[in-house]
mmCIF file of C-alpha atoms in Angstrom:
data_model
loop_
_atom_site.group_PDB
_atom_site.id
_atom_site.type_symbol
_atom_site.label_atom_id
_atom_site.label_comp_id
_atom_site.label_asym_id
_atom_site.label_seq_id
_atom_site.Cartn_x
_atom_site.Cartn_y
_atom_site.Cartn_z
ATOM 1 C CA ARG A 1 34.565 -254.370 -61.104
ATOM 2 C CA ASP A 2 35.638 -256.933 -63.666
ATOM 3 C CA ARG A 3 36.066 -254.189 -66.264
ATOM 4 C CA VAL A 4 38.398 -252.069 -64.119
ATOM 5 C CA ARG A 5 42.140 -252.042 -64.587
ATOM 6 C CA PHE A 6 43.159 -250.369 -61.329
ATOM 7 C CA SER A 7 45.790 -247.657 -60.904
ATOM 8 C CA SER A 8 47.131 -246.854 -57.453
ATOM 9 C CA LEU A 9 48.633 -243.632 -58.821
ATOM 10 C CA LEU A 10 45.237 -242.410 -59.975
ATOM 11 C CA ALA A 11 43.537 -243.566 -56.764
ATOM 12 C CA VAL A 12 46.036 -241.678 -54.576
ATOM 13 C CA SER A 13 45.703 -238.655 -56.873
ATOM 14 C CA MET A 14 41.927 -238.787 -56.337
ATOM 15 C CA LEU A 15 42.484 -238.980 -52.573
ATOM 16 C CA ASN A 16 44.846 -236.004 -52.767
ATOM 17 C CA ALA A 17 42.230 -233.986 -54.674
ATOM 18 C CA ALA A 18 39.571 -234.774 -52.057
ATOM 19 C CA LEU A 19 41.917 -233.920 -49.196
ATOM 20 C CA GLY A 20 42.886 -230.711 -50.983
ATOM 21 C CA VAL A 21 39.269 -229.543 -50.974
ATOM 22 C CA ILE A 22 38.959 -230.146 -47.241
ATOM 23 C CA ILE A 23 42.317 -228.530 -46.471
ATOM 24 C CA ASN A 24 41.547 -225.432 -48.509
ATOM 25 C CA TRP A 25 38.164 -224.978 -46.876
ATOM 26 C CA LEU A 26 39.756 -225.397 -43.438
ATOM 27 C CA GLY A 27 42.210 -222.673 -44.447
ATOM 28 C CA LEU A 28 39.317 -220.247 -44.808
ATOM 29 C CA TRP A 29 38.808 -220.449 -41.052
ATOM 30 C CA ASP A 30 41.732 -218.043 -40.688
ATOM 31 C CA LEU A 31 39.594 -215.378 -42.369
ATOM 32 C CA GLN A 32 36.895 -215.493 -39.679
ATOM 33 C CA ASN A 33 38.030 -212.166 -38.233
ATOM 34 C CA LEU A 34 37.759 -210.348 -41.560
ATOM 35 C CA LYS A 35 35.127 -207.704 -40.870
ATOM 36 C CA HIS A 36 34.489 -206.612 -44.446
ATOM 37 C CA TRP A 37 34.718 -208.760 -47.561
ATOM 38 C CA SER A 38 35.564 -206.532 -50.505
ATOM 39 C CA LEU A 39 35.111 -207.522 -54.134
ATOM 40 C CA GLY A 40 38.891 -207.875 -54.330
ATOM 41 C CA GLU A 41 38.868 -210.341 -51.410
ATOM 42 C CA VAL A 42 36.109 -212.402 -53.006
ATOM 43 C CA MET A 43 38.015 -212.483 -56.320
ATOM 44 C CA LEU A 44 41.205 -213.443 -54.479
ATOM 45 C CA GLN A 45 39.454 -216.415 -52.896
ATOM 46 C CA LEU A 46 37.909 -217.412 -56.236
ATOM 47 C CA GLY A 47 41.454 -217.429 -57.599
ATOM 48 C CA TRP A 48 42.159 -220.659 -55.729
ATOM 49 C CA VAL A 49 38.612 -222.053 -55.714
ATOM 50 C CA VAL A 50 38.519 -222.399 -59.518
ATOM 51 C CA PRO A 51 41.764 -224.424 -59.808
ATOM 52 C CA ASN A 52 40.635 -226.422 -56.757
ATOM 53 C CA TYR A 53 37.520 -227.416 -58.697
ATOM 54 C CA PHE A 54 39.608 -228.452 -61.707
ATOM 55 C CA SER A 55 42.083 -230.404 -59.589
ATOM 56 C CA CYS A 56 39.099 -232.548 -58.540
ATOM 57 C CA SER A 57 37.131 -232.719 -61.775
ATOM 58 C CA LEU A 58 40.122 -233.551 -63.975
ATOM 59 C CA VAL A 59 41.126 -236.528 -61.823
ATOM 60 C CA ALA A 60 37.602 -238.007 -62.106
ATOM 61 C CA MET A 61 37.628 -240.691 -64.744
ATOM 62 C CA PRO A 62 34.630 -240.899 -67.085
ATOM 63 C CA VAL A 63 32.761 -244.192 -66.899
ATOM 64 C CA SER A 64 30.953 -245.830 -69.804
ATOM 65 C CA GLU A 65 28.264 -248.495 -69.679
ATOM 66 C CA SER A 66 30.485 -251.054 -71.365
ATOM 67 C CA GLY A 67 34.114 -251.648 -72.186
ATOM 68 C CA PRO A 68 37.190 -251.618 -70.005
ATOM 69 C CA LEU A 69 37.949 -248.880 -67.484
ATOM 70 C CA ASP A 70 41.680 -248.428 -67.879
ATOM 71 C CA MET A 71 42.782 -246.278 -64.944
ATOM 72 C CA PRO A 72 46.543 -246.471 -65.750
ATOM 73 C CA ALA A 73 45.946 -245.285 -69.321
ATOM 74 C CA PHE A 74 43.698 -242.472 -68.064
ATOM 75 C CA PHE A 75 46.375 -241.381 -65.578
ATOM 76 C CA ASP A 76 49.050 -241.398 -68.283
ATOM 77 C CA ARG A 77 46.881 -239.351 -70.653
ATOM 78 C CA GLN A 78 45.616 -236.857 -68.064
ATOM 79 C CA ARG A 79 48.432 -236.444 -65.556
ATOM 80 C CA ARG A 80 49.889 -233.272 -67.062
ATOM 81 C CA ILE A 81 46.542 -231.492 -67.082
ATOM 82 C CA ILE A 82 45.606 -232.841 -63.628
ATOM 83 C CA PHE A 83 48.814 -231.601 -62.077
ATOM 84 C CA SER A 84 48.719 -228.334 -64.043
ATOM 85 C CA ALA A 85 45.515 -227.611 -62.134
ATOM 86 C CA THR A 86 47.300 -228.580 -58.909
ATOM 87 C CA ILE A 87 50.154 -226.203 -59.708
ATOM 88 C CA ALA A 88 47.648 -223.423 -60.468
ATOM 89 C CA LEU A 89 45.941 -224.183 -57.145
ATOM 90 C CA TRP A 90 49.291 -224.036 -55.333
ATOM 91 C CA ALA A 91 50.243 -220.745 -57.039
ATOM 92 C CA MET A 92 46.891 -219.076 -56.388
ATOM 93 C CA GLY A 93 46.831 -220.392 -52.818
ATOM 94 C CA SER A 94 50.281 -218.889 -52.271
ATOM 95 C CA LEU A 95 49.109 -215.569 -53.668
ATOM 96 C CA ALA A 96 46.042 -215.633 -51.410
ATOM 97 C CA VAL A 97 48.166 -216.407 -48.335
ATOM 98 C CA TYR A 98 50.488 -213.522 -49.148
ATOM 99 C CA ALA A 99 47.645 -211.096 -49.870
ATOM 100 C CA ASP A 100 45.732 -212.088 -46.709
ATOM 101 C CA ARG A 101 48.756 -212.294 -44.405
ATOM 102 C CA ASN A 102 47.552 -209.286 -42.422
ATOM 103 C CA ASN A 103 44.011 -210.693 -42.142
ATOM 104 C CA PHE A 104 45.207 -213.913 -40.478
ATOM 105 C CA GLY A 105 46.499 -212.169 -37.371
ATOM 106 C CA TRP A 106 50.010 -213.428 -38.086
ATOM 107 C CA LYS A 107 53.263 -211.792 -37.068
ATOM 108 C CA SER A 108 55.067 -209.808 -39.756
ATOM 109 C CA ASN A 109 56.913 -212.623 -41.556
ATOM 110 C CA GLN A 110 54.845 -215.635 -40.482
ATOM 111 C CA TRP A 111 53.389 -215.886 -43.994
ATOM 112 C CA PHE A 112 56.867 -216.787 -45.271
ATOM 113 C CA GLY A 113 56.869 -219.993 -43.200
ATOM 114 C CA ALA A 114 53.446 -220.892 -44.586
ATOM 115 C CA GLU A 115 54.754 -220.409 -48.123
ATOM 116 C CA LEU A 116 57.812 -222.568 -47.430
ATOM 117 C CA ALA A 117 55.593 -225.289 -45.973
ATOM 118 C CA ALA A 118 53.458 -225.258 -49.144
ATOM 119 C CA LEU A 119 56.415 -225.309 -51.565
ATOM 120 C CA PRO A 120 56.736 -229.134 -51.608
ATOM 121 C CA LEU A 121 53.180 -229.362 -52.964
ATOM 122 C CA GLY A 122 54.188 -227.491 -56.116
ATOM 123 C CA LEU A 123 57.394 -229.496 -56.485
ATOM 124 C CA CYS A 124 55.568 -232.806 -56.000
ATOM 125 C CA ALA A 125 52.940 -231.793 -58.575
ATOM 126 C CA VAL A 126 55.710 -231.154 -61.110
ATOM 127 C CA LEU A 127 57.174 -234.611 -60.445
ATOM 128 C CA ALA A 128 53.779 -236.330 -60.642
ATOM 129 C CA GLY A 129 52.842 -234.546 -63.847
ATOM 130 C CA TRP A 130 56.041 -234.412 -65.849
ATOM 131 C CA ALA A 131 58.530 -237.019 -64.624
ATOM 132 C CA LYS A 132 58.893 -239.918 -67.025
ATOM 133 C CA PRO A 133 60.004 -242.666 -64.618
ATOM 134 C CA ARG A 134 57.050 -244.129 -62.757
ATOM 135 C CA TRP A 135 58.990 -244.095 -59.458
ATOM 136 C CA LEU A 136 59.369 -240.290 -59.715
ATOM 137 C CA GLN A 137 55.642 -239.964 -60.402
ATOM 138 C CA TRP A 138 55.100 -242.012 -57.247
ATOM 139 C CA ILE A 139 57.390 -239.694 -55.273
ATOM 140 C CA GLY A 140 55.284 -236.760 -56.467
ATOM 141 C CA VAL A 141 51.901 -238.316 -55.668
ATOM 142 C CA ALA A 142 53.071 -239.838 -52.356
ATOM 143 C CA GLY A 143 54.779 -236.576 -51.400
ATOM 144 C CA MET A 144 51.515 -234.725 -51.917
ATOM 145 C CA LEU A 145 49.716 -237.293 -49.749
ATOM 146 C CA ALA A 146 52.353 -236.943 -47.011
ATOM 147 C CA GLN A 147 51.982 -233.171 -47.100
ATOM 148 C CA ASN A 148 48.183 -233.432 -46.925
ATOM 149 C CA ILE A 149 48.415 -235.756 -43.907
ATOM 150 C CA TRP A 150 51.001 -233.458 -42.301
ATOM 151 C CA TYR A 151 48.654 -230.519 -42.773
ATOM 152 C CA PHE A 152 45.781 -232.323 -41.073
ATOM 153 C CA VAL A 153 47.978 -233.204 -38.091
ATOM 154 C CA PHE A 154 49.444 -229.684 -37.920
ATOM 155 C CA TYR A 155 46.064 -227.990 -38.296
ATOM 156 C CA THR A 156 44.338 -230.256 -35.779
ATOM 157 C CA LEU A 157 47.084 -229.958 -33.167
ATOM 158 C CA GLY A 158 47.609 -226.252 -33.861
ATOM 159 C CA SER A 159 43.947 -225.331 -33.390
#
């Protein structure tokens, strides 16, 4: 603990990655009525699973046996690649929602509302990854956390 230089931005980014895994797996529940999983459907789901893996693994800081653990420096070095994975996850998730819109039992244009609700995630990832001022990075990371919390409340109350 004495070797760690803490970063709240990285810690919240780690929390967002963990919440993202749970949220995306909960989203699979909507496919419970799918009677036949084709190879195309499996590949479609892998399209978001792979960036989901990278959004988690890239935020995990390597730890050495000795020397300082500089979380702020790690965040500064890695944030573009971390949030590139998040943007890929958002894009592939959006594609999967659109492609599976008929499998969810939704009304004709209900998928559009789901896409609009997910849009802030992509915008926040851009801010967190590419904004130079630290306060804009915070808006991006905190915005992602707010959206993750909103999803949990919406999903729990909606189920």
